[in-house]
Short mmCIF file of C-alpha atoms and ligand atoms in Angstrom, two decimals:
data_model
loop_
_atom_site.label_atom_id
_atom_site.label_comp_id
_atom_site.label_asym_id
_atom_site.label_seq_id
_atom_site.Cartn_x
_atom_site.Cartn_y
_atom_site.Cartn_z
CA MET A 53 67.61 88.39 85.04
CA GLN A 54 69.66 89.51 82.58
CA VAL A 55 73.36 91.01 83.28
CA ILE A 56 74.27 93.33 80.51
CA LYS A 57 77.59 95.35 80.26
CA THR A 58 77.68 96.84 76.67
CA ILE A 59 74.99 99.99 75.61
CA ARG A 60 74.12 97.24 72.12
CA GLU A 61 72.45 95.06 74.24
CA ILE A 62 70.85 96.37 76.90
CA ARG A 63 69.32 98.97 73.66
CA GLU A 64 68.42 95.73 72.05
CA ALA A 65 66.65 93.81 75.85
CA VAL A 66 65.04 96.52 76.32
CA TYR A 67 63.50 97.31 72.53
CA THR A 68 62.53 93.28 72.92
CA ALA A 69 60.71 94.67 76.18
CA ARG A 70 59.19 97.08 74.24
CA GLN A 71 58.23 95.05 71.06
CA ALA A 72 56.30 92.59 73.48
CA GLY A 73 53.93 96.21 74.54
CA LYS A 74 56.10 96.41 77.62
CA THR A 75 56.43 99.55 79.82
CA VAL A 76 60.36 100.16 81.14
CA ALA A 77 61.37 101.62 84.78
CA LEU A 78 65.09 102.08 85.34
CA VAL A 79 66.81 102.61 88.62
CA PRO A 80 70.02 104.33 88.19
CA THR A 81 72.73 103.30 91.25
CA MET A 82 76.11 103.56 91.67
CA GLY A 83 75.84 99.53 93.49
CA ALA A 84 76.44 98.83 97.11
CA LEU A 85 72.64 98.40 96.77
CA HIS A 86 71.23 98.46 100.08
CA GLU A 87 67.29 99.07 101.71
CA GLY A 88 66.82 102.02 100.49
CA HIS A 89 67.69 100.65 96.90
CA GLY A 90 65.32 98.14 97.61
CA HIS A 91 62.51 100.32 98.03
CA LEU A 92 63.26 101.83 94.78
CA ILE A 93 63.13 99.17 92.68
CA GLU A 94 59.88 97.72 94.63
CA ARG A 95 58.22 100.69 93.39
CA ALA A 96 59.60 100.34 89.94
CA ARG A 97 58.43 96.39 90.22
CA ARG A 98 55.24 97.61 91.40
CA GLU A 99 54.55 99.87 88.50
CA SER A 100 56.11 99.05 85.43
CA GLU A 101 56.31 95.60 83.44
CA THR A 102 60.19 95.43 82.95
CA VAL A 103 62.73 96.70 85.48
CA VAL A 104 66.29 97.97 84.66
CA VAL A 105 68.44 98.39 87.06
CA SER A 106 71.96 100.05 86.55
CA ILE A 107 74.78 100.10 88.52
CA PHE A 108 77.69 102.54 87.44
CA VAL A 109 80.03 104.33 90.32
CA ASN A 110 80.18 106.90 87.34
CA PRO A 111 83.69 108.79 87.97
CA LEU A 112 82.41 112.56 86.82
CA GLN A 113 80.58 113.29 89.92
CA PHE A 114 83.89 112.32 92.02
CA GLY A 115 85.92 115.14 92.23
CA PRO A 116 89.66 114.91 93.25
CA GLY A 117 90.13 113.27 96.74
CA GLU A 118 86.83 112.20 97.08
CA ASP A 119 85.55 108.14 97.67
CA TYR A 120 85.80 107.48 93.84
CA GLY A 121 88.49 104.71 94.46
CA ARG A 122 87.20 103.35 97.51
CA TYR A 123 83.60 103.58 96.93
CA PRO A 124 82.10 100.06 97.37
CA ARG A 125 81.53 98.05 94.72
CA THR A 126 80.28 94.76 96.01
CA LEU A 127 78.33 93.88 92.36
CA ASP A 128 78.28 89.66 93.18
CA SER A 129 75.60 90.58 96.25
CA ASP A 130 74.11 93.52 94.47
CA LEU A 131 73.09 91.21 92.01
CA ASP A 132 71.69 88.77 94.24
CA PHE A 133 70.01 91.40 96.16
CA CYS A 134 68.38 91.98 92.22
CA GLN A 135 67.23 88.84 91.52
CA SER A 136 65.77 88.80 95.34
CA LEU A 137 63.57 91.83 93.92
CA ASP A 138 62.49 90.26 90.71
CA VAL A 139 64.85 92.63 88.79
CA ASP A 140 64.43 91.59 85.06
CA LEU A 141 68.14 93.74 83.62
CA ILE A 142 71.20 94.93 84.91
CA PHE A 143 73.12 97.07 83.03
CA CYS A 144 76.49 97.27 84.36
CA PRO A 145 79.09 99.04 81.68
CA ASP A 146 82.84 99.47 82.89
CA PRO A 147 83.35 102.84 82.87
CA PRO A 148 85.12 102.78 78.59
CA GLU A 149 81.69 102.02 77.71
CA LEU A 150 80.28 104.69 78.86
CA TYR A 151 83.34 107.34 78.21
CA PRO A 152 85.14 105.88 75.05
CA GLN A 153 86.84 108.77 74.10
CA GLY A 154 86.20 110.96 77.96
CA GLN A 155 83.57 113.07 77.92
CA LYS A 156 83.00 116.20 76.15
CA THR A 157 80.10 116.93 76.17
CA PHE A 158 78.42 118.01 79.31
CA VAL A 159 75.04 118.77 81.05
CA GLU A 160 74.61 122.18 83.54
CA VAL A 161 71.58 122.43 85.23
CA ASP A 162 71.75 126.61 86.92
CA GLU A 163 70.91 127.46 90.52
CA ILE A 164 69.86 124.18 91.92
CA PRO A 165 73.19 122.72 92.13
CA ARG A 166 74.53 126.19 93.15
CA GLU A 167 74.18 125.48 97.12
CA LEU A 168 74.51 122.71 99.48
CA CYS A 169 76.68 119.70 98.10
CA GLY A 170 77.53 121.92 95.43
CA ARG A 171 79.90 124.42 97.77
CA SER A 172 81.60 121.95 98.61
CA ARG A 173 81.90 119.02 95.67
CA PRO A 174 82.04 121.52 92.04
CA GLY A 175 81.05 119.79 89.17
CA HIS A 176 79.65 116.99 91.24
CA PHE A 177 76.32 117.73 90.16
CA ARG A 178 77.07 118.49 86.19
CA GLY A 179 78.64 115.12 86.75
CA VAL A 180 75.30 113.08 88.23
CA ALA A 181 73.10 115.48 85.05
CA THR A 182 75.31 113.88 82.30
CA VAL A 183 75.28 110.28 83.55
CA VAL A 184 71.80 110.60 84.23
CA LEU A 185 70.97 112.03 80.85
CA LYS A 186 73.49 109.45 79.04
CA LEU A 187 71.55 106.85 81.20
CA LEU A 188 68.15 107.80 80.10
CA ASN A 189 69.46 107.73 76.33
CA ILE A 190 70.03 104.13 76.50
CA VAL A 191 67.23 102.89 77.99
CA GLN A 192 64.92 105.21 77.22
CA PRO A 193 62.29 104.26 80.33
CA ASP A 194 59.36 105.54 80.92
CA ARG A 195 59.97 106.09 84.43
CA ALA A 196 63.14 106.66 86.69
CA TYR A 197 63.55 106.61 90.61
CA PHE A 198 64.83 108.88 92.95
CA GLY A 199 65.40 108.82 96.48
CA GLU A 200 64.47 111.75 98.18
CA LYS A 201 67.58 111.85 100.26
CA ASP A 202 69.54 112.86 97.69
CA ALA A 203 67.25 115.94 97.46
CA GLN A 204 69.47 118.22 95.27
CA GLN A 205 69.90 115.70 93.40
CA LEU A 206 66.15 114.67 92.81
CA ARG A 207 66.02 118.49 91.81
CA VAL A 208 68.77 118.59 89.43
CA ILE A 209 67.07 115.28 87.59
CA GLU A 210 63.53 116.74 87.99
CA GLN A 211 65.06 120.16 86.39
CA MET A 212 67.25 118.99 83.55
CA THR A 213 64.23 115.69 82.06
CA ALA A 214 61.84 118.97 82.27
CA ASP A 215 64.09 121.67 80.88
CA LEU A 216 65.50 118.91 77.84
CA ASN A 217 62.13 117.39 77.42
CA VAL A 218 63.26 114.21 77.93
CA PRO A 219 60.15 111.75 77.84
CA VAL A 220 60.56 110.25 81.41
CA GLU A 221 57.92 110.45 84.45
CA ILE A 222 60.99 110.89 87.13
CA VAL A 223 59.58 108.95 90.29
CA ALA A 224 60.31 110.48 94.21
CA VAL A 225 60.82 108.22 96.20
CA PRO A 226 61.31 108.62 100.82
CA THR A 227 64.44 108.24 101.96
CA VAL A 228 64.20 104.88 103.83
CA ARG A 229 65.43 105.33 107.67
CA GLU A 230 67.12 102.46 110.00
CA PRO A 231 65.34 102.59 113.92
CA ASP A 232 66.45 105.09 115.07
CA GLY A 233 66.72 107.92 112.56
CA LEU A 234 70.12 107.30 110.50
CA ALA A 235 69.00 107.49 106.96
CA ILE A 236 69.88 104.29 105.35
CA SER A 237 73.02 104.98 102.66
CA SER A 238 76.19 103.07 100.81
CA ARG A 239 78.26 105.30 102.85
CA ASN A 240 77.47 103.98 106.37
CA ARG A 241 78.66 100.77 105.71
CA TYR A 242 82.44 103.18 106.13
CA LEU A 243 81.48 103.82 109.75
CA SER A 244 83.03 102.27 112.60
CA PRO A 245 80.34 100.79 115.29
CA ASP A 246 81.29 104.42 117.44
CA GLN A 247 80.67 106.13 114.30
CA ARG A 248 77.85 104.59 113.52
CA GLN A 249 76.20 105.47 116.70
CA SER A 250 77.00 109.07 116.33
CA ALA A 251 75.96 109.29 112.78
CA THR A 252 72.38 109.42 114.21
CA VAL A 253 72.81 112.74 115.09
CA LEU A 254 72.26 114.29 111.86
CA TYR A 255 68.59 112.89 111.96
CA ARG A 256 68.24 114.36 115.17
CA ALA A 257 69.24 117.62 114.81
CA LEU A 258 67.17 117.77 111.45
CA ASN A 259 64.86 116.20 113.36
CA ALA A 260 64.71 119.68 115.67
CA ALA A 261 64.57 122.02 112.81
CA HIS A 262 61.38 120.26 112.31
CA GLN A 263 59.34 120.80 115.49
CA ALA A 264 60.81 124.33 115.53
CA LEU A 265 58.42 124.51 112.16
CA CYS A 266 55.83 122.76 113.49
CA ALA A 267 55.99 125.18 116.24
CA GLY A 268 55.27 127.86 114.09
CA GLU A 269 58.83 129.08 114.06
CA ARG A 270 59.42 130.59 110.63
CA GLU A 271 63.02 132.06 110.84
CA SER A 272 65.42 130.45 109.55
CA VAL A 273 68.02 131.23 111.44
CA LYS A 274 65.74 130.04 114.63
CA VAL A 275 64.67 127.06 113.54
CA LEU A 276 68.57 126.18 112.64
CA ALA A 277 69.64 127.27 115.82
CA ALA A 278 67.65 124.55 116.86
CA SER A 279 69.10 122.32 115.05
CA GLN A 280 73.07 123.33 116.29
CA ALA A 281 72.33 122.47 119.37
CA VAL A 282 71.63 118.86 118.60
CA LEU A 283 74.89 119.09 116.46
CA ASP A 284 77.01 120.39 119.65
CA GLN A 285 76.12 117.54 121.67
CA ASP A 286 78.53 115.11 119.72
CA PRO A 287 82.24 116.58 118.66
CA ILE A 288 83.17 113.57 116.71
CA VAL A 289 80.31 115.02 114.55
CA ARG A 290 81.14 117.81 111.69
CA LYS A 291 78.74 120.15 110.00
CA GLU A 292 79.58 121.00 106.27
CA TYR A 293 76.09 122.78 106.21
CA LEU A 294 73.28 122.82 107.53
CA GLU A 295 70.53 124.97 105.75
CA VAL A 296 66.62 125.52 105.19
CA VAL A 297 65.98 125.55 101.68
CA ASP A 298 63.66 126.49 99.40
CA ALA A 299 62.27 122.83 98.43
CA GLY A 300 61.99 123.94 94.72
CA SER A 301 65.05 126.21 94.31
CA MET A 302 67.08 124.24 96.77
CA SER A 303 68.37 128.38 97.87
CA PRO A 304 68.42 129.40 101.59
CA VAL A 305 65.08 131.14 102.74
CA THR A 306 65.70 133.86 105.51
CA THR A 307 61.96 133.50 105.98
CA VAL A 308 60.07 129.87 105.75
CA ASN A 309 56.56 131.14 103.41
CA GLY A 310 56.83 128.10 101.58
CA PRO A 311 57.42 124.76 101.13
CA VAL A 312 60.87 123.67 101.82
CA ARG A 313 64.04 121.41 102.78
CA ILE A 314 66.10 121.63 106.39
CA ALA A 315 69.11 120.11 104.85
CA GLY A 316 72.14 119.46 106.60
CA ALA A 317 76.05 117.54 105.44
CA VAL A 318 78.19 116.68 108.22
CA TRP A 319 81.86 114.06 108.24
CA ILE A 320 82.19 111.66 110.76
CA GLU A 321 86.08 111.67 110.48
CA LYS A 322 86.46 110.84 106.87
CA THR A 323 83.25 109.64 106.02
CA ARG A 324 80.57 112.91 104.86
CA LEU A 325 76.95 111.83 105.12
CA ILE A 326 73.53 113.95 104.20
CA ASP A 327 70.00 113.89 104.99
CA ASN A 328 66.78 115.93 104.67
CA LEU A 329 63.88 116.47 105.71
CA TYR A 330 60.70 117.85 103.69
CA TRP A 331 58.64 120.65 105.62
CA LYS A 332 55.54 120.75 103.30
CA GLY A 333 54.26 124.69 104.67
CA GLU A 334 51.14 126.11 105.12
O1 LIG B 573 72.59 108.43 93.26
C1 LIG B 573 73.34 108.16 92.88
O2 LIG B 573 73.64 106.69 93.45
C2 LIG B 573 74.22 108.19 91.93
O3 LIG B 573 74.42 109.74 91.67
C3 LIG B 573 73.77 108.41 90.47
C4 LIG B 573 72.19 109.09 90.53
C5 LIG B 573 72.75 106.74 90.22
C6 LIG B 573 74.14 108.88 89.30
O4 LIG B 573 75.40 107.96 88.94
#
């Protein structure tokens, strides 16, 4: 496994792989790797001959007062993890390598970022779309892998690559969960044991909504009431949003008549957790 910090060297390494006729996969990450990333990497490993993992905590996607400074940076263990999964190339630039003179050009996707996380994190998806396009331009992979836990991010990236004709296949990988349902996330490590216990309420709340849909309920207000009743059981957990959204536009729907996601964000003290469940419609 080669660990690379510069754009010039990662381009050379990918060029060499291409010259040898190999297909290239990119798994973009911010490090603090866990089993969820493991699934992305394993899928990439199965589907491509060269696997590149980028590790970069992207300042552009954090707002003022968010956790950029305290976001976990665990490069040594991330490298061991990638080695154990047979990754070929790690691209872990320092911020000045990607943003040498700041950044004056941004990718702004319309509509999809408006609701859910976009409401409380203005500029977040612009930061995500911009860095992902930069990484795609640098590595030029055949495929890039993203988790469905960040469903709104996934849609932003799908839309951006389609609209800008980026020649890459975006592969969506299902959310990986702990046995009690908690979606695996780098931010789970902020939780104390008690908070970790409470954190499952988000999955249980989404599941209640999913069950309401399975039972035939189609009015979002009623579907969400089922979720809210579960959230109310744990006063430690503060709701940021709970919505039934169209799975394509990520805009809230009042009546469910096609594929949707039930999406939620909660705060447990200073930790913000998000999750969602897909409902394919009839
Ligand atoms: O999901 C993440 O870890 C990040 O948002 C991403 C896609 C690597 C962009 O920084």
